[in-house]
Amino acid sequence: LHSCVCTMLTDRDDFTRELASNALALIYDRGDVLSKEDMMVSLKALFGGGNDKPADATGLAAEREAAGQQRAAEVRAVNPTFKSILSLALDMRNPALFYPLVQLATQVPASSSSSGSGDCTANGISGRYGSAYGLAVNVERACAAVQPYIRPIIPKLFRCTFDPNPQTQAAMKGIWHSLLKFKSARPAQPDSQAGDKDVSGSSDSDEGIMDIFWDLIVEECLTSMGRFEWQTRESGCNALASALLGASSERIMPYLERIWQMSFRALDDIKATVRESGLKACQSLAVSTVAWCTPRVPANSKHDQQAQSIMAIVMPYLVDRGIASDAEDVQKFSLGLTLKLCRASGGYLSPFVPAIVERLLETLSNMEPQAANYLTFHTGEHNMSAEQLESLRLGAVKSSPIMQGIELALDNVTSEGMSDMVPRLQNIIRHGVGLATRAGCARAIAVLCVKHAAIVEPHAAPL
C-alpha cells in the first residue's frame, strides 16, 4: 500500500497529490516498527537516487510489481523534487520527517488561491481541496511535527526555495508558506525563544523570518555555494543574493570577506547557470557596498567608521585577488567595482591609493586590445605609420575608464600615501611591460605634480 501511494505523489491532479501525501503520513503513523523501517527503505529506493528496487513494505505479490512499473518510472522522472525533500529530512537526522514535509509541499499558499473560491481555511495552510475533505487537521499536524526542527530547517528550506528545478522550487515554497502561516496562526507564547518568535502576514512573515534566522541563512548559503552538486551551488547563490537585499552593513560585516570569496568562486564556476547566479550575488553586494562607502553630507562619524571598516575588507580583496585573478569574469567585475568605488568613496579611499594606482597601471596593458599589438607589426598593411598608431594608443590610454579611475584615486592621496606610492611607481617605470602601462605611469606622475605639488616635492629626486 505504501509503495502504491508513493507513485501517486506525481499524479497530474492536484487533489490526488494532496490526498496521497496525507495518506502516506497516515500509513506511516499506523505502521509498526518493522513496517516503518521497510517504508523508509522504500522511500530511499524511490527518491534517494539508488538503483535498488523499492522494498515491498506490505508483502505485495510479485505480479503486482510488474503492474506498477510504469507509475514507478514516472516517480523516478521527478525524483529530484522528492529527493530534495528526503535530503532535507535526512539533514534533520529524522527520515520520518519526510512525511509531514511532503504533506506541506502539496499545499497551495493562500496568496496563490483565487479570491472568493473558499478553498482555504481561515489560517491559510490547508491545500486547495483540503478543507472540503477535512484534511486541514492533518496539515496542521504536519506543521506541528516540523516545529521542533524549525531552527535548523528554516535556513535549508530558504535556500531550497531558489532551487533551479521549478517543481522542487514550488514544493519548497509550499512548505515555506505553510510553516509561516502556521506560525502566524499560533497564539503568541510569553516564553517563546528566538526560533519560535511570532511573525505575521505574508511579506511581513518573510521579513520576520529573515530577521530572526539571518545569520543561519547566510551560513547555509555560503556552505551551499561550495558543494559538489551544481544545483546546490546555484540555489545557494540565488538565495544569498536575495538575503543580501536590504541587509544592514552591521549584519554583513562579519561575513563580508567570505561572501566575496564564495561569490567570486561562483563567478568562475564550470557551470554557466551557476556563474550567472554568482554574478547576481556579486551585483547585489556591489550595490550595497557602493552605498555604504559613499560619504554623507553632513558628515556622520558612525557612518565614516563603518565605511572605513568595509573599505578595509573590500578594497584589498578587490585589488589583490579580484583584479589580479586569472578568471576573466572575476577580473572584469572587480575592475568595474573598483572604478565605481574610486568615483564614490572620496576620502575613504586614501589608505588604499598606492595599491589601487599600482594595480590599475598594470591593468592598462592587460586590458589593451590584442589588435593593438598586431597592428604594431603590420602598420604598413593598413596604410598607417608607427607614429600614428602610437598616438592612437596613447589617446586611448588617456581617455580610458581605468586612467580616469587612477586620476580619481590620486585626488585622495596623502603625504603618507605618497611615501608608499613612490617605490611602486619607480618599479613600474623600470620594469613595466607595455606601452599603455608606461604611458599611464607618466600621466599619473604629471597629474600628481599638477594637483599635489606640495606632497610630491620631497620625492622629486627619486621620481
Tab-separated table of C-alpha atoms in Angstrom:
chain	number	residue	atom	x	y	z
A	1	LEU	CA	0.000	0.000	0.000
A	2	HIS	CA	2.829	2.381	0.897
A	3	SER	CA	4.630	1.759	-2.415
A	4	CYS	CA	1.435	2.245	-4.413
A	5	VAL	CA	0.582	5.527	-2.710
A	6	CYS	CA	4.135	6.798	-3.309
A	7	THR	CA	3.562	6.502	-7.052
A	8	MET	CA	0.507	8.761	-6.722
A	9	LEU	CA	2.605	11.687	-5.493
A	10	THR	CA	3.397	12.607	-9.099
A	11	ASP	CA	-0.171	12.471	-10.390
A	12	ARG	CA	-1.236	15.395	-12.563
A	13	ASP	CA	-4.325	16.049	-10.477
A	14	ASP	CA	-3.816	18.411	-7.530
A	15	PHE	CA	-6.321	16.655	-5.319
A	16	THR	CA	-4.755	13.233	-5.969
A	17	ARG	CA	-1.320	14.504	-4.954
A	18	GLU	CA	-2.689	16.184	-1.845
A	19	LEU	CA	-4.640	13.105	-0.859
A	20	ALA	CA	-1.616	10.849	-1.488
A	21	SER	CA	0.611	12.986	0.758
A	22	ASN	CA	-1.936	12.789	3.581
A	23	ALA	CA	-2.437	9.069	3.027
A	24	LEU	CA	1.312	8.415	3.220
A	25	ALA	CA	1.518	10.136	6.589
A	26	LEU	CA	-1.431	8.138	7.913
A	27	ILE	CA	0.021	4.838	6.634
A	28	TYR	CA	3.351	5.583	8.286
A	29	ASP	CA	1.729	6.577	11.582
A	30	ARG	CA	-0.201	3.295	11.758
A	31	GLY	CA	2.731	1.027	10.915
A	32	ASP	CA	4.730	-0.929	13.468
A	33	VAL	CA	8.468	-0.566	13.949
A	34	LEU	CA	9.462	-3.096	11.279
A	35	SER	CA	6.971	-1.716	8.767
A	36	LYS	CA	8.286	1.811	9.311
A	37	GLU	CA	11.836	0.641	8.657
A	38	ASP	CA	10.707	-1.027	5.428
A	39	MET	CA	8.862	2.117	4.415
A	40	MET	CA	11.988	4.209	4.853
A	41	VAL	CA	13.973	1.734	2.727
A	42	SER	CA	11.281	2.041	0.083
A	43	LEU	CA	11.474	5.835	0.181
A	44	LYS	CA	15.247	5.857	-0.222
A	45	ALA	CA	14.977	3.460	-3.164
A	46	LEU	CA	12.341	5.593	-4.867
A	47	PHE	CA	13.596	9.090	-4.102
A	48	GLY	CA	17.126	8.599	-2.833
A	49	GLY	CA	18.716	8.123	-6.245
A	50	GLY	CA	19.687	4.499	-5.683
A	51	ASN	CA	19.419	1.740	-8.261
A	52	ASP	CA	17.828	-0.774	-5.922
A	53	LYS	CA	14.197	-1.680	-6.409
A	54	PRO	CA	11.742	-0.331	-3.824
A	55	ALA	CA	11.199	-2.553	-0.840
A	56	ASP	CA	7.780	-4.191	-0.587
A	57	ALA	CA	6.652	-2.830	2.767
A	58	THR	CA	3.356	-4.690	2.900
A	59	GLY	CA	4.111	-8.019	1.151
A	60	LEU	CA	2.581	-7.259	-2.249
A	61	ALA	CA	2.760	-10.150	-4.687
A	62	ALA	CA	5.374	-10.145	-7.435
A	63	GLU	CA	2.774	-9.846	-10.172
A	64	ARG	CA	1.622	-6.506	-8.761
A	65	GLU	CA	5.137	-5.107	-9.019
A	66	ALA	CA	5.078	-5.503	-12.795
A	67	ALA	CA	1.781	-3.624	-12.975
A	68	GLY	CA	3.293	-0.660	-11.137
A	69	GLN	CA	6.466	-0.322	-13.213
A	70	GLN	CA	5.056	2.398	-15.423
A	71	ARG	CA	3.986	4.540	-12.462
A	72	ALA	CA	7.350	3.939	-10.759
A	73	ALA	CA	9.069	5.259	-13.889
A	74	GLU	CA	7.020	8.459	-13.613
A	75	VAL	CA	8.084	8.792	-9.970
A	76	ARG	CA	11.745	8.431	-10.924
A	77	ALA	CA	11.266	11.104	-13.592
A	78	VAL	CA	10.563	13.675	-10.865
A	79	ASN	CA	12.893	12.191	-8.269
A	80	PRO	CA	14.808	15.495	-7.799
A	81	THR	CA	11.823	17.068	-6.022
A	82	PHE	CA	11.216	14.250	-3.577
A	83	LYS	CA	14.925	13.539	-3.295
A	84	SER	CA	15.378	17.127	-2.103
A	85	ILE	CA	12.601	16.731	0.452
A	86	LEU	CA	14.054	13.424	1.653
A	87	SER	CA	17.511	15.011	1.831
A	88	LEU	CA	16.018	17.805	3.925
A	89	ALA	CA	14.583	15.233	6.332
A	90	LEU	CA	17.884	13.332	6.484
A	91	ASP	CA	19.738	16.582	7.255
A	92	MET	CA	17.484	16.881	10.306
A	93	ARG	CA	18.572	13.315	11.242
A	94	ASN	CA	14.959	12.243	11.189
A	95	PRO	CA	13.962	10.462	7.941
A	96	ALA	CA	10.362	10.207	9.172
A	97	LEU	CA	10.157	13.989	8.762
A	98	PHE	CA	9.733	13.272	5.041
A	99	TYR	CA	6.032	12.539	5.550
A	100	PRO	CA	4.961	15.866	7.118
A	101	LEU	CA	7.205	17.741	4.683
A	102	VAL	CA	5.558	16.063	1.698
A	103	GLN	CA	2.168	16.952	3.146
A	104	LEU	CA	3.192	20.604	3.322
A	105	ALA	CA	4.839	20.529	-0.118
A	106	THR	CA	1.497	19.763	-1.776
A	107	GLN	CA	-0.242	22.714	-0.139
A	108	VAL	CA	-1.202	25.818	-2.074
A	109	PRO	CA	-0.404	29.123	-0.328
A	110	ALA	CA	-3.422	31.289	0.344
A	111	SER	CA	-1.993	34.089	-1.784
A	112	SER	CA	-1.976	31.858	-4.879
A	113	SER	CA	-5.583	30.766	-4.489
A	114	SER	CA	-8.254	32.641	-6.367
A	115	SER	CA	-10.128	35.120	-4.216
A	116	GLY	CA	-13.569	34.133	-3.077
A	117	SER	CA	-13.102	30.481	-4.000
A	118	GLY	CA	-13.493	29.326	-0.416
A	119	ASP	CA	-10.928	26.561	-0.845
A	120	CYS	CA	-8.628	27.545	2.017
A	121	THR	CA	-9.067	27.554	5.734
A	122	ALA	CA	-9.002	30.660	7.855
A	123	ASN	CA	-5.323	30.375	8.660
A	124	GLY	CA	-4.427	29.698	5.022
A	125	ILE	CA	-2.449	26.498	5.488
A	126	SER	CA	-4.766	23.897	4.024
A	127	GLY	CA	-4.485	22.763	0.442
A	128	ARG	CA	-6.687	23.639	-2.464
A	129	TYR	CA	-9.161	20.880	-1.574
A	130	GLY	CA	-8.071	20.000	1.963
A	131	SER	CA	-10.693	21.969	3.890
A	132	ALA	CA	-13.543	20.470	1.849
A	133	TYR	CA	-12.459	16.919	2.707
A	134	GLY	CA	-11.420	17.507	6.299
A	135	LEU	CA	-7.675	17.318	5.632
A	136	ALA	CA	-6.810	20.674	7.234
A	137	VAL	CA	-6.266	18.976	10.593
A	138	ASN	CA	-3.648	16.703	9.020
A	139	VAL	CA	-1.829	19.704	7.596
A	140	GLU	CA	-1.797	21.434	10.967
A	141	ARG	CA	-0.485	18.227	12.493
A	142	ALA	CA	2.273	18.137	9.874
A	143	CYS	CA	3.234	21.737	10.680
A	144	ALA	CA	3.328	20.876	14.377
A	145	ALA	CA	5.584	17.873	13.645
A	146	VAL	CA	8.110	20.146	11.903
A	147	GLN	CA	8.127	22.802	14.656
A	148	PRO	CA	10.810	21.109	16.847
A	149	TYR	CA	13.169	21.329	13.854
A	150	ILE	CA	12.235	24.850	12.827
A	151	ARG	CA	15.601	26.413	13.692
A	152	PRO	CA	17.824	24.061	11.631
A	153	ILE	CA	15.303	23.554	8.826
A	154	ILE	CA	14.485	27.195	8.006
A	155	PRO	CA	17.943	28.084	6.542
A	156	LYS	CA	17.989	24.964	4.354
A	157	LEU	CA	14.375	25.486	3.349
A	158	PHE	CA	15.023	29.109	2.379
A	159	ARG	CA	17.904	28.045	0.153
A	160	CYS	CA	15.783	25.282	-1.434
A	161	THR	CA	13.088	27.812	-2.417
A	162	PHE	CA	15.614	29.027	-5.016
A	163	ASP	CA	16.282	25.571	-6.464
A	164	PRO	CA	16.778	25.636	-10.266
A	165	ASN	CA	14.238	22.821	-10.680
A	166	PRO	CA	10.776	24.503	-10.928
A	167	GLN	CA	8.999	21.524	-9.333
A	168	THR	CA	11.395	21.415	-6.406
A	169	GLN	CA	11.171	25.185	-6.022
A	170	ALA	CA	7.361	25.076	-5.953
A	171	ALA	CA	7.352	22.235	-3.402
A	172	MET	CA	9.768	24.051	-1.098
A	173	LYS	CA	7.764	27.272	-1.351
A	174	GLY	CA	4.685	25.268	-0.365
A	175	ILE	CA	6.475	24.067	2.778
A	176	TRP	CA	7.816	27.571	3.477
A	177	HIS	CA	4.435	29.309	3.237
A	178	SER	CA	2.674	26.571	5.195
A	179	LEU	CA	5.125	26.894	8.095
A	180	LEU	CA	4.871	30.690	8.100
A	181	LYS	CA	1.085	30.610	8.099
A	182	PHE	CA	1.100	28.043	10.891
A	183	LYS	CA	3.387	30.223	12.999
A	184	SER	CA	1.212	33.289	12.424
A	185	ALA	CA	-1.908	31.295	13.366
A	186	ARG	CA	-0.443	30.115	16.686
A	187	PRO	CA	-1.079	32.204	19.803
A	188	ALA	CA	1.957	34.107	20.998
A	189	GLN	CA	3.875	32.366	23.775
A	190	PRO	CA	5.228	34.596	26.554
A	191	ASP	CA	8.358	32.477	26.932
A	192	SER	CA	8.940	31.761	23.247
A	193	GLN	CA	12.524	31.568	22.109
A	194	ALA	CA	14.032	33.252	19.056
A	195	GLY	CA	13.232	30.275	16.863
A	196	ASP	CA	9.541	30.435	17.831
A	197	LYS	CA	9.015	34.177	17.649
A	198	ASP	CA	5.605	35.091	16.316
A	199	VAL	CA	5.527	36.633	12.860
A	200	SER	CA	2.561	37.701	10.806
A	201	GLY	CA	1.452	38.498	7.274
A	202	SER	CA	2.772	37.094	4.010
A	203	SER	CA	5.557	39.552	3.150
A	204	ASP	CA	5.911	40.579	6.793
A	205	SER	CA	6.369	36.929	7.741
A	206	ASP	CA	9.203	36.526	5.240
A	207	GLU	CA	10.890	39.647	6.611
A	208	GLY	CA	10.357	38.484	10.172
A	209	ILE	CA	11.817	35.059	9.465
A	210	MET	CA	14.792	36.646	7.671
A	211	ASP	CA	15.343	38.917	10.652
A	212	ILE	CA	15.320	36.011	13.119
A	213	PHE	CA	17.360	33.492	11.112
A	214	TRP	CA	19.549	35.808	9.016
A	215	ASP	CA	22.895	34.543	10.364
A	216	LEU	CA	21.919	30.901	9.911
A	217	ILE	CA	20.591	31.557	6.410
A	218	VAL	CA	23.810	33.274	5.303
A	219	GLU	CA	25.894	30.423	6.735
A	220	GLU	CA	23.766	27.896	4.831
A	221	CYS	CA	24.089	29.884	1.588
A	222	LEU	CA	27.868	30.192	1.879
A	223	THR	CA	28.242	26.496	2.678
A	224	SER	CA	25.981	25.513	-0.225
A	225	MET	CA	27.999	27.610	-2.680
A	226	GLY	CA	30.947	25.278	-2.115
A	227	ARG	CA	29.049	21.985	-2.512
A	228	PHE	CA	29.687	19.426	-5.254
A	229	GLU	CA	26.165	19.469	-6.782
A	230	TRP	CA	25.696	22.366	-9.211
A	231	GLN	CA	22.019	22.669	-8.259
A	232	THR	CA	23.011	23.293	-4.650
A	233	ARG	CA	25.635	25.855	-5.644
A	234	GLU	CA	23.177	27.682	-7.899
A	235	SER	CA	20.403	27.773	-5.295
A	236	GLY	CA	22.927	28.978	-2.700
A	237	CYS	CA	23.958	31.898	-4.957
A	238	ASN	CA	20.361	32.920	-5.670
A	239	ALA	CA	19.384	32.627	-2.015
A	240	LEU	CA	22.391	34.714	-0.956
A	241	ALA	CA	21.535	37.437	-3.481
A	242	SER	CA	18.015	37.578	-2.045
A	243	ALA	CA	19.233	37.595	1.563
A	244	LEU	CA	21.637	40.481	0.906
A	245	LEU	CA	18.905	42.793	-0.381
A	246	GLY	CA	18.187	45.395	2.273
A	247	ALA	CA	20.567	43.872	4.834
A	248	SER	CA	22.426	46.357	7.028
A	249	SER	CA	26.189	46.753	6.952
A	250	GLU	CA	26.404	45.704	10.613
A	251	ARG	CA	24.927	42.315	9.780
A	252	ILE	CA	27.022	41.681	6.690
A	253	MET	CA	30.363	42.825	8.116
A	254	PRO	CA	31.253	39.514	9.874
A	255	TYR	CA	30.627	37.613	6.626
A	256	LEU	CA	31.834	40.196	4.119
A	257	GLU	CA	35.148	38.621	3.105
A	258	ARG	CA	33.649	35.110	2.935
A	259	ILE	CA	30.773	36.388	0.823
A	260	TRP	CA	33.169	37.946	-1.679
A	261	GLN	CA	35.323	34.818	-1.682
A	262	MET	CA	32.426	32.448	-2.402
A	263	SER	CA	30.782	34.855	-4.852
A	264	PHE	CA	33.980	35.125	-6.901
A	265	ARG	CA	34.307	31.355	-6.746
A	266	ALA	CA	30.794	31.013	-8.174
A	267	LEU	CA	31.613	33.644	-10.803
A	268	ASP	CA	34.334	31.296	-12.070
A	269	ASP	CA	32.215	28.129	-11.837
A	270	ILE	CA	32.345	25.493	-14.571
A	271	LYS	CA	28.539	25.599	-14.878
A	272	ALA	CA	27.143	28.549	-16.837
A	273	THR	CA	23.954	28.894	-14.773
A	274	VAL	CA	25.990	28.927	-11.559
A	275	ARG	CA	28.156	31.711	-12.995
A	276	GLU	CA	25.021	33.715	-13.793
A	277	SER	CA	23.720	33.211	-10.250
A	278	GLY	CA	27.140	34.119	-8.833
A	279	LEU	CA	27.029	37.353	-10.840
A	280	LYS	CA	23.647	38.181	-9.266
A	281	ALA	CA	25.137	37.711	-5.787
A	282	CYS	CA	28.142	39.883	-6.690
A	283	GLN	CA	25.952	42.624	-8.135
A	284	SER	CA	23.661	42.594	-5.103
A	285	LEU	CA	26.610	43.032	-2.744
A	286	ALA	CA	28.304	45.586	-5.007
A	287	VAL	CA	25.284	47.906	-4.963
A	288	SER	CA	25.213	47.791	-1.156
A	289	THR	CA	28.985	48.267	-0.881
A	290	VAL	CA	28.974	51.421	-3.017
A	291	ALA	CA	26.072	52.831	-0.978
A	292	TRP	CA	27.817	52.089	2.327
A	293	CYS	CA	31.098	53.639	1.178
A	294	THR	CA	29.653	56.893	-0.170
A	295	PRO	CA	30.327	59.894	2.133
A	296	ARG	CA	27.281	61.562	3.656
A	297	VAL	CA	26.510	65.237	3.939
A	298	PRO	CA	26.661	66.372	6.677
A	299	ALA	CA	29.428	64.094	7.903
A	300	ASN	CA	28.427	61.259	10.197
A	301	SER	CA	31.136	59.792	12.432
A	302	LYS	CA	29.367	56.441	12.814
A	303	HIS	CA	28.886	56.113	9.057
A	304	ASP	CA	32.514	57.126	8.472
A	305	GLN	CA	33.753	54.431	10.831
A	306	GLN	CA	31.577	51.755	9.204
A	307	ALA	CA	32.628	52.830	5.704
A	308	GLN	CA	36.314	52.685	6.615
A	309	SER	CA	35.871	49.198	8.104
A	310	ILE	CA	34.119	47.997	4.950
A	311	MET	CA	36.764	49.537	2.681
A	312	ALA	CA	39.489	47.850	4.751
A	313	ILE	CA	37.959	44.481	3.821
A	314	VAL	CA	36.667	45.071	0.302
A	315	MET	CA	39.385	47.130	-1.368
A	316	PRO	CA	42.411	44.885	-0.589
A	317	TYR	CA	40.354	41.881	-1.701
A	318	LEU	CA	39.393	43.516	-4.986
A	319	VAL	CA	42.903	44.770	-5.717
A	320	ASP	CA	44.926	41.714	-4.650
A	321	ARG	CA	42.552	38.870	-5.577
A	322	GLY	CA	39.884	40.267	-7.863
A	323	ILE	CA	41.691	42.369	-10.479
A	324	ALA	CA	44.710	40.050	-10.305
A	325	SER	CA	42.558	36.942	-10.822
A	326	ASP	CA	43.126	34.653	-13.805
A	327	ALA	CA	39.359	34.327	-14.285
A	328	GLU	CA	38.212	36.903	-16.841
A	329	ASP	CA	34.736	37.361	-15.331
A	330	VAL	CA	36.163	37.934	-11.860
A	331	GLN	CA	38.764	40.355	-13.193
A	332	LYS	CA	36.238	42.446	-15.132
A	333	PHE	CA	33.753	42.593	-12.275
A	334	SER	CA	36.442	43.543	-9.741
A	335	LEU	CA	37.783	46.239	-12.042
A	336	GLY	CA	34.320	47.685	-12.570
A	337	LEU	CA	33.549	47.772	-8.847
A	338	THR	CA	36.952	49.307	-8.051
A	339	LEU	CA	36.298	52.121	-10.532
A	340	LYS	CA	32.846	52.729	-9.005
A	341	LEU	CA	34.396	52.976	-5.546
A	342	CYS	CA	37.038	55.375	-6.893
A	343	ARG	CA	34.223	57.669	-8.084
A	344	ALA	CA	32.029	57.378	-4.980
A	345	SER	CA	34.227	56.826	-1.922
A	346	GLY	CA	36.103	60.124	-1.713
A	347	GLY	CA	38.343	60.372	1.356
A	348	TYR	CA	37.605	56.765	2.390
A	349	LEU	CA	39.907	55.759	-0.477
A	350	SER	CA	43.038	57.464	0.912
A	351	PRO	CA	44.700	54.498	2.705
A	352	PHE	CA	44.412	52.353	-0.430
A	353	VAL	CA	45.502	54.817	-3.132
A	354	PRO	CA	49.061	53.406	-3.624
A	355	ALA	CA	47.849	49.815	-4.084
A	356	ILE	CA	44.950	50.881	-6.336
A	357	VAL	CA	47.150	53.039	-8.584
A	358	GLU	CA	49.781	50.344	-8.940
A	359	ARG	CA	47.256	47.641	-9.827
A	360	LEU	CA	45.338	49.820	-12.268
A	361	LEU	CA	48.527	50.908	-14.036
A	362	GLU	CA	49.475	47.258	-14.537
A	363	THR	CA	45.962	46.540	-15.778
A	364	LEU	CA	46.177	49.181	-18.512
A	365	SER	CA	48.344	46.928	-20.686
A	366	ASN	CA	46.450	43.759	-19.773
A	367	MET	CA	43.133	45.280	-20.860
A	368	GLU	CA	44.504	46.774	-24.098
A	369	PRO	CA	43.007	45.036	-27.176
A	370	GLN	CA	45.244	42.447	-28.787
A	371	ALA	CA	44.631	44.150	-32.114
A	372	ALA	CA	46.923	46.980	-30.975
A	373	ASN	CA	49.887	44.606	-30.675
A	374	TYR	CA	49.053	43.094	-34.060
A	375	LEU	CA	48.941	46.493	-35.739
A	376	THR	CA	52.339	47.367	-34.272
A	377	PHE	CA	53.939	44.843	-36.656
A	378	HIS	CA	51.556	45.386	-39.600
A	379	THR	CA	51.143	49.163	-39.836
A	380	GLY	CA	52.229	49.185	-43.479
A	381	GLU	CA	49.453	46.811	-44.498
A	382	HIS	CA	46.821	49.205	-43.075
A	383	ASN	CA	48.182	52.483	-44.509
A	384	MET	CA	49.259	53.712	-41.082
A	385	SER	CA	52.592	54.900	-39.757
A	386	ALA	CA	54.067	53.755	-36.450
A	387	GLU	CA	53.735	57.302	-35.071
A	388	GLN	CA	50.026	57.425	-35.931
A	389	LEU	CA	49.400	54.093	-34.251
A	390	GLU	CA	51.320	55.141	-31.136
A	391	SER	CA	49.367	58.387	-30.979
A	392	LEU	CA	46.092	56.466	-31.157
A	393	ARG	CA	47.207	54.095	-28.385
A	394	LEU	CA	48.259	56.992	-26.146
A	395	GLY	CA	44.932	58.731	-26.750
A	396	ALA	CA	43.087	55.522	-25.835
A	397	VAL	CA	45.049	55.280	-22.579
A	398	LYS	CA	44.319	58.905	-21.688
A	399	SER	CA	40.558	58.532	-22.209
A	400	SER	CA	40.163	55.014	-20.802
A	401	PRO	CA	37.948	54.451	-17.716
A	402	ILE	CA	40.936	52.871	-15.956
A	403	MET	CA	43.004	56.029	-16.355
A	404	GLN	CA	40.079	58.081	-15.125
A	405	GLY	CA	39.902	55.813	-12.073
A	406	ILE	CA	43.615	56.352	-11.447
A	407	GLU	CA	43.176	60.118	-11.563
A	408	LEU	CA	40.198	59.955	-9.184
A	409	ALA	CA	42.241	57.844	-6.770
A	410	LEU	CA	45.153	60.306	-6.948
A	411	ASP	CA	42.803	63.096	-5.868
A	412	ASN	CA	42.721	61.455	-2.422
A	413	VAL	CA	46.429	60.765	-1.976
A	414	THR	CA	48.048	61.893	1.293
A	415	SER	CA	51.662	62.569	2.232
A	416	GLU	CA	51.879	59.155	3.916
A	417	GLY	CA	50.366	57.526	0.843
A	418	MET	CA	52.849	59.359	-1.381
A	419	SER	CA	55.757	57.857	0.536
A	420	ASP	CA	54.312	54.381	-0.127
A	421	MET	CA	53.460	55.090	-3.779
A	422	VAL	CA	56.856	56.414	-4.947
A	423	PRO	CA	58.636	52.994	-4.755
A	424	ARG	CA	55.690	51.425	-6.588
A	425	LEU	CA	55.896	53.989	-9.386
A	426	GLN	CA	59.663	53.510	-9.623
A	427	ASN	CA	59.180	49.773	-10.008
A	428	ILE	CA	56.632	50.269	-12.810
A	429	ILE	CA	58.896	52.758	-14.614
A	430	ARG	CA	61.815	50.316	-14.502
A	431	HIS	CA	60.038	47.021	-15.068
A	432	GLY	CA	56.643	47.915	-16.520
A	433	VAL	CA	55.670	45.987	-19.658
A	434	GLY	CA	53.534	47.532	-22.345
A	435	LEU	CA	53.152	50.985	-23.829
A	436	ALA	CA	49.833	51.576	-22.042
A	437	THR	CA	51.321	50.931	-18.589
A	438	ARG	CA	54.351	53.155	-19.167
A	439	ALA	CA	52.199	55.924	-20.637
A	440	GLY	CA	49.736	55.655	-17.759
A	441	CYS	CA	52.575	55.887	-15.246
A	442	ALA	CA	53.905	59.051	-16.919
A	443	ARG	CA	50.451	60.619	-16.866
A	444	ALA	CA	49.960	59.669	-13.204
A	445	ILE	CA	53.195	61.450	-12.263
A	446	ALA	CA	52.138	64.502	-14.282
A	447	VAL	CA	48.756	64.598	-12.504
A	448	LEU	CA	50.499	64.365	-9.133
A	449	CYS	CA	52.842	67.230	-9.985
A	450	VAL	CA	49.967	69.453	-11.088
A	451	LYS	CA	47.430	68.679	-8.343
A	452	HIS	CA	49.658	67.765	-5.384
A	453	ALA	CA	52.917	69.619	-5.888
A	454	ALA	CA	53.470	70.114	-2.157
A	455	ILE	CA	53.468	66.411	-1.292
A	456	VAL	CA	55.369	65.440	-4.481
A	457	GLU	CA	58.232	67.909	-3.897
A	458	PRO	CA	60.036	65.830	-1.205
A	459	HIS	CA	60.013	62.876	-3.618
A	460	ALA	CA	61.018	64.773	-6.745
A	461	ALA	CA	64.543	63.295	-6.886
A	462	PRO	CA	63.569	59.595	-6.927
A	463	LEU	CA	60.727	60.251	-9.410
